[in-house]
Structures are given as C-alpha cells and as structure tokens.
Short mmCIF file of C-alpha atoms in Angstrom, two decimals:
data_model
loop_
_atom_site.label_atom_id
_atom_site.label_comp_id
_atom_site.label_asym_id
_atom_site.label_seq_id
_atom_site.Cartn_x
_atom_site.Cartn_y
_atom_site.Cartn_z
CA UNK V 22 -46.07 -140.26 69.13
CA UNK V 23 -45.69 -143.20 66.79
CA UNK V 24 -44.31 -146.48 68.13
CA UNK V 25 -41.48 -146.19 65.63
CA UNK V 26 -40.49 -142.77 67.03
CA UNK V 27 -40.58 -144.16 70.58
CA UNK V 28 -38.34 -147.01 69.48
CA UNK V 29 -35.89 -144.68 67.76
CA UNK V 30 -35.73 -142.38 70.78
CA UNK V 31 -35.16 -145.30 73.17
CA UNK V 32 -32.40 -146.72 70.98
CA UNK V 33 -30.67 -143.35 70.64
CA UNK V 34 -30.77 -142.74 74.38
CA UNK V 35 -28.86 -145.95 75.05
CA UNK V 36 -25.13 -145.76 74.15
CA UNK V 37 -25.10 -149.48 73.23
CA UNK V 38 -27.93 -149.13 70.70
CA UNK V 39 -27.17 -145.58 69.52
CA UNK V 40 -25.88 -146.69 66.11
CA UNK V 41 -29.02 -148.74 65.40
CA UNK V 42 -31.15 -145.79 66.52
CA UNK V 43 -29.37 -143.45 64.11
CA UNK V 44 -29.87 -145.88 61.23
CA UNK V 45 -33.59 -146.15 62.02
CA UNK V 46 -33.84 -142.35 62.32
CA UNK V 47 -32.22 -141.88 58.92
CA UNK V 48 -34.35 -144.61 57.32
CA UNK V 49 -37.54 -143.14 58.75
CA UNK V 50 -36.96 -139.50 57.83
CA UNK V 51 -34.37 -139.33 55.07
CA UNK V 52 -36.80 -139.02 52.17
CA UNK V 53 -39.17 -136.51 53.77
CA UNK V 54 -36.30 -134.32 54.97
CA UNK V 55 -34.50 -134.52 51.64
CA UNK V 56 -37.54 -133.25 49.72
CA UNK V 57 -38.18 -130.55 52.32
CA UNK V 58 -34.59 -129.33 51.96
CA UNK V 59 -34.64 -129.78 48.18
CA UNK V 60 -37.66 -127.50 47.82
CA UNK V 61 -35.84 -124.83 49.80
CA UNK V 62 -32.49 -125.15 48.06
CA UNK V 63 -33.59 -126.52 44.63
CA UNK V 64 -30.11 -127.98 43.93
CA UNK V 65 -30.12 -131.75 44.52
CA UNK V 66 -26.45 -132.09 45.45
CA UNK V 67 -26.64 -129.20 47.88
CA UNK V 68 -29.82 -130.66 49.36
CA UNK V 69 -28.07 -134.01 49.87
CA UNK V 70 -25.12 -132.31 51.61
CA UNK V 71 -27.53 -130.33 53.78
CA UNK V 72 -29.43 -133.51 54.66
CA UNK V 73 -26.18 -135.08 55.85
CA UNK V 74 -25.46 -131.99 57.95
CA UNK V 75 -28.97 -132.25 59.38
CA UNK V 76 -28.39 -135.82 60.55
CA UNK V 77 -24.99 -134.91 61.96
CA UNK V 78 -26.55 -132.05 63.94
CA UNK V 79 -29.37 -134.33 65.10
CA UNK V 80 -26.81 -136.90 66.29
CA UNK V 81 -24.64 -134.29 68.03
CA UNK V 82 -27.60 -132.58 69.68
CA UNK V 83 -29.92 -135.49 70.40
CA UNK V 84 -29.42 -134.90 74.11
CA UNK V 85 -31.31 -131.61 73.60
CA UNK V 86 -34.40 -133.36 72.23
CA UNK V 87 -36.93 -132.86 75.02
CA UNK V 88 -39.67 -135.17 73.72
CA UNK V 89 -42.16 -132.28 73.98
CA UNK V 90 -42.68 -132.34 70.22
CA UNK V 91 -42.72 -135.05 67.62
CA UNK V 92 -39.37 -136.31 66.41
CA UNK V 93 -40.00 -135.19 62.82
CA UNK V 94 -40.89 -131.68 64.02
CA UNK V 95 -37.52 -131.44 65.76
CA UNK V 96 -35.73 -132.82 62.68
CA UNK V 97 -37.61 -130.46 60.32
CA UNK V 98 -36.50 -127.54 62.44
CA UNK V 99 -32.87 -128.64 62.20
CA UNK V 100 -33.23 -129.26 58.45
CA UNK V 101 -34.88 -125.87 57.95
CA UNK V 102 -32.12 -124.09 59.85
CA UNK V 103 -29.43 -125.94 57.90
CA UNK V 104 -31.10 -125.09 54.59
CA UNK V 105 -31.40 -121.42 55.55
CA UNK V 106 -27.71 -121.38 56.48
CA UNK V 107 -26.93 -122.77 53.02
CA UNK V 108 -29.04 -120.05 51.42
CA UNK V 109 -27.13 -117.41 53.37
CA UNK V 110 -23.83 -118.91 52.22
CA UNK V 111 -25.07 -118.92 48.62
CA UNK V 112 -26.17 -115.30 48.86
CA UNK V 113 -22.72 -114.28 50.04
CA UNK V 114 -21.14 -116.17 47.14
CA UNK V 115 -23.53 -114.80 44.53
CA UNK V 116 -21.82 -112.14 42.42
CA UNK V 117 -24.79 -110.13 41.14
CA UNK V 118 -28.53 -110.24 40.84
CA UNK V 119 -28.05 -110.39 37.07
CA UNK V 120 -26.44 -113.81 37.39
CA UNK V 121 -29.51 -115.07 39.27
CA UNK V 122 -31.85 -113.55 36.67
CA UNK V 123 -29.88 -115.24 33.87
CA UNK V 124 -30.15 -118.59 35.68
CA UNK V 125 -33.91 -118.23 36.14
CA UNK V 126 -34.46 -117.33 32.48
CA UNK V 127 -32.48 -120.38 31.39
CA UNK V 128 -34.36 -122.56 33.87
CA UNK V 129 -37.70 -121.54 32.38
CA UNK V 130 -36.38 -122.00 28.83
CA UNK V 131 -35.05 -125.49 29.61
CA UNK V 132 -38.25 -126.62 31.33
CA UNK V 133 -40.89 -125.26 28.97
CA UNK V 134 -41.18 -128.22 26.60
CA UNK V 135 -44.90 -128.48 27.37
CA UNK V 136 -47.47 -126.29 29.10
CA UNK V 137 -47.37 -128.39 32.27
CA UNK V 138 -43.60 -128.19 32.46
CA UNK V 139 -43.69 -124.45 31.82
CA UNK V 140 -46.20 -123.91 34.61
CA UNK V 141 -44.14 -126.09 36.94
CA UNK V 142 -41.04 -124.05 36.12
CA UNK V 143 -42.99 -120.84 36.69
CA UNK V 144 -44.19 -122.20 40.01
CA UNK V 145 -40.64 -122.94 41.09
CA UNK V 146 -39.47 -119.49 39.98
CA UNK V 147 -42.39 -117.87 41.76
CA UNK V 148 -41.59 -119.75 44.96
CA UNK V 149 -37.92 -118.78 44.76
CA UNK V 150 -38.89 -115.12 44.36
CA UNK V 151 -40.85 -115.09 47.63
CA UNK V 152 -39.39 -113.61 50.81
CA UNK V 153 -37.73 -116.32 52.93
CA UNK V 154 -40.49 -116.62 55.55
CA UNK V 155 -43.26 -116.85 52.96
CA UNK V 156 -41.26 -119.35 50.90
CA UNK V 157 -40.68 -121.57 53.92
CA UNK V 158 -44.30 -121.49 55.07
CA UNK V 159 -45.63 -122.08 51.55
CA UNK V 160 -43.37 -125.09 50.93
CA UNK V 161 -44.11 -126.75 54.25
CA UNK V 162 -47.86 -126.23 53.85
CA UNK V 163 -48.21 -126.86 50.09
CA UNK V 164 -45.66 -129.64 49.50
CA UNK V 165 -45.36 -131.28 52.91
CA UNK V 166 -49.02 -130.70 53.83
CA UNK V 167 -48.02 -129.92 57.40
CA UNK V 168 -50.65 -128.45 59.71
CA UNK V 169 -50.05 -124.87 60.82
CA UNK V 170 -49.48 -126.04 64.40
CA UNK V 171 -46.52 -128.21 63.33
CA UNK V 172 -45.08 -125.49 61.10
CA UNK V 173 -45.40 -123.12 64.05
CA UNK V 174 -43.17 -125.37 66.15
CA UNK V 175 -40.64 -125.79 63.33
CA UNK V 176 -40.19 -122.12 62.42
CA UNK V 177 -41.12 -120.65 65.82
CA UNK V 178 -43.92 -118.38 64.53
CA UNK V 179 -47.51 -117.99 65.63
CA UNK V 180 -50.21 -119.82 63.67
CA UNK V 181 -51.81 -116.50 62.73
CA UNK V 182 -48.56 -115.19 61.28
CA UNK V 183 -48.11 -118.43 59.36
CA UNK V 184 -51.59 -118.23 57.86
CA UNK V 185 -50.94 -114.64 56.80
CA UNK V 186 -47.59 -115.57 55.25
CA UNK V 187 -49.15 -118.51 53.40
CA UNK V 188 -52.01 -116.35 52.10
CA UNK V 189 -49.62 -113.67 50.79
CA UNK V 190 -47.31 -116.30 49.29
CA UNK V 191 -50.22 -117.89 47.45
CA UNK V 192 -51.34 -114.53 46.09
CA UNK V 193 -47.83 -113.64 44.90
CA UNK V 194 -47.37 -117.03 43.23
CA UNK V 195 -50.70 -116.76 41.42
CA UNK V 196 -49.85 -113.26 40.20
CA UNK V 197 -46.37 -114.34 39.11
CA UNK V 198 -47.75 -117.23 37.06
CA UNK V 199 -50.51 -115.09 35.51
CA UNK V 200 -47.99 -112.41 34.51
CA UNK V 201 -45.35 -114.79 33.16
CA UNK V 202 -47.34 -117.61 31.58
CA UNK V 203 -47.35 -117.32 27.81
CA UNK V 204 -49.86 -119.52 26.02
#
C-alpha cells in the first residue's frame, strides 16, 4: 500500500481528521475514477454526477473498508457499481432501440472529420455494443491498464473469466471496426 493511501486511511479513521482525509481521497482518485466512470457512461455530466455519488458512498461506507485490498480497488468497485446502476436507470428511461441507433449514427457522423476520429468513434460504438461484463473488463484492462488480479477484486470474477471476457471483447471490437470502417 502506498504511503499516501495509509495516510488517507488513518485520517479518515479519526473523526477529527475525517474531513482532511476525504479531501485527500478525492484529490488522489478523482481523475482516475472520473475517466473510469466516463468510459462506462460516455456522458460527461452523468459521469461527474456518478463520481460524486461514488465519493458519497465511500464516505458513508468507509467503516466497511477492511484494508484487505488497495484503496483504489475498493473505490473502483464502488464507482463501477454506481456506473452500472446509472446504466440500468438509463435503460429503463430509454424509449426504443431505434432511438439508441439514431444516436449512434449521429455520433459517428459528428466524429468522422478525419480517419483517426472516425476510428475512435467506431471504437467507442463498438465498446458500447459489447455485453456489460465484456465492456467493463475491456475498459478496465485497455484504458486503465489494470492487472487482471485487480479487476478480479473490483468486479468479483475469476481471472480466467476476465481473460475470456477480454479476449471476446477484443475480437468483437475488431470485427465491428472492420465491418463499419469506410475508407
């Protein structure tokens, strides 16, 4: 565990220094958690709201942190759960699949000013089309460069299952880009 994590934990365990501990926690992990959530949710405003909810949950449930994992692993798990709850809320609010298809087509059209931007848009669309487990594993491994062991603790899956999900996600993304990239 990093010295900074030990300091944060000690400050948050003491009622007199709790506020300083929370500030340090937010400073240390705000950016990483935001981008983790943002890749899941795509929408920046929704990601910011979800990040705030993540820190609120971490504050409310800090007494449950057992120090048997790294602090960021615990926070990533909370952030992941919060993001998945947001996705479920969005799915309930979504009127039809046609609306989502229309959005994706417009997203590609808006982002295809150059080949690189078009491929990036296709990548994002491909990621969003993955099943939830594959999407989560792919984003944590590809973007956050987390080792499988850490991802395993965050999403509560075996390393073997994670590797399989990542492999299938990569294959599906490659196929999606090959099929949809127009040069």
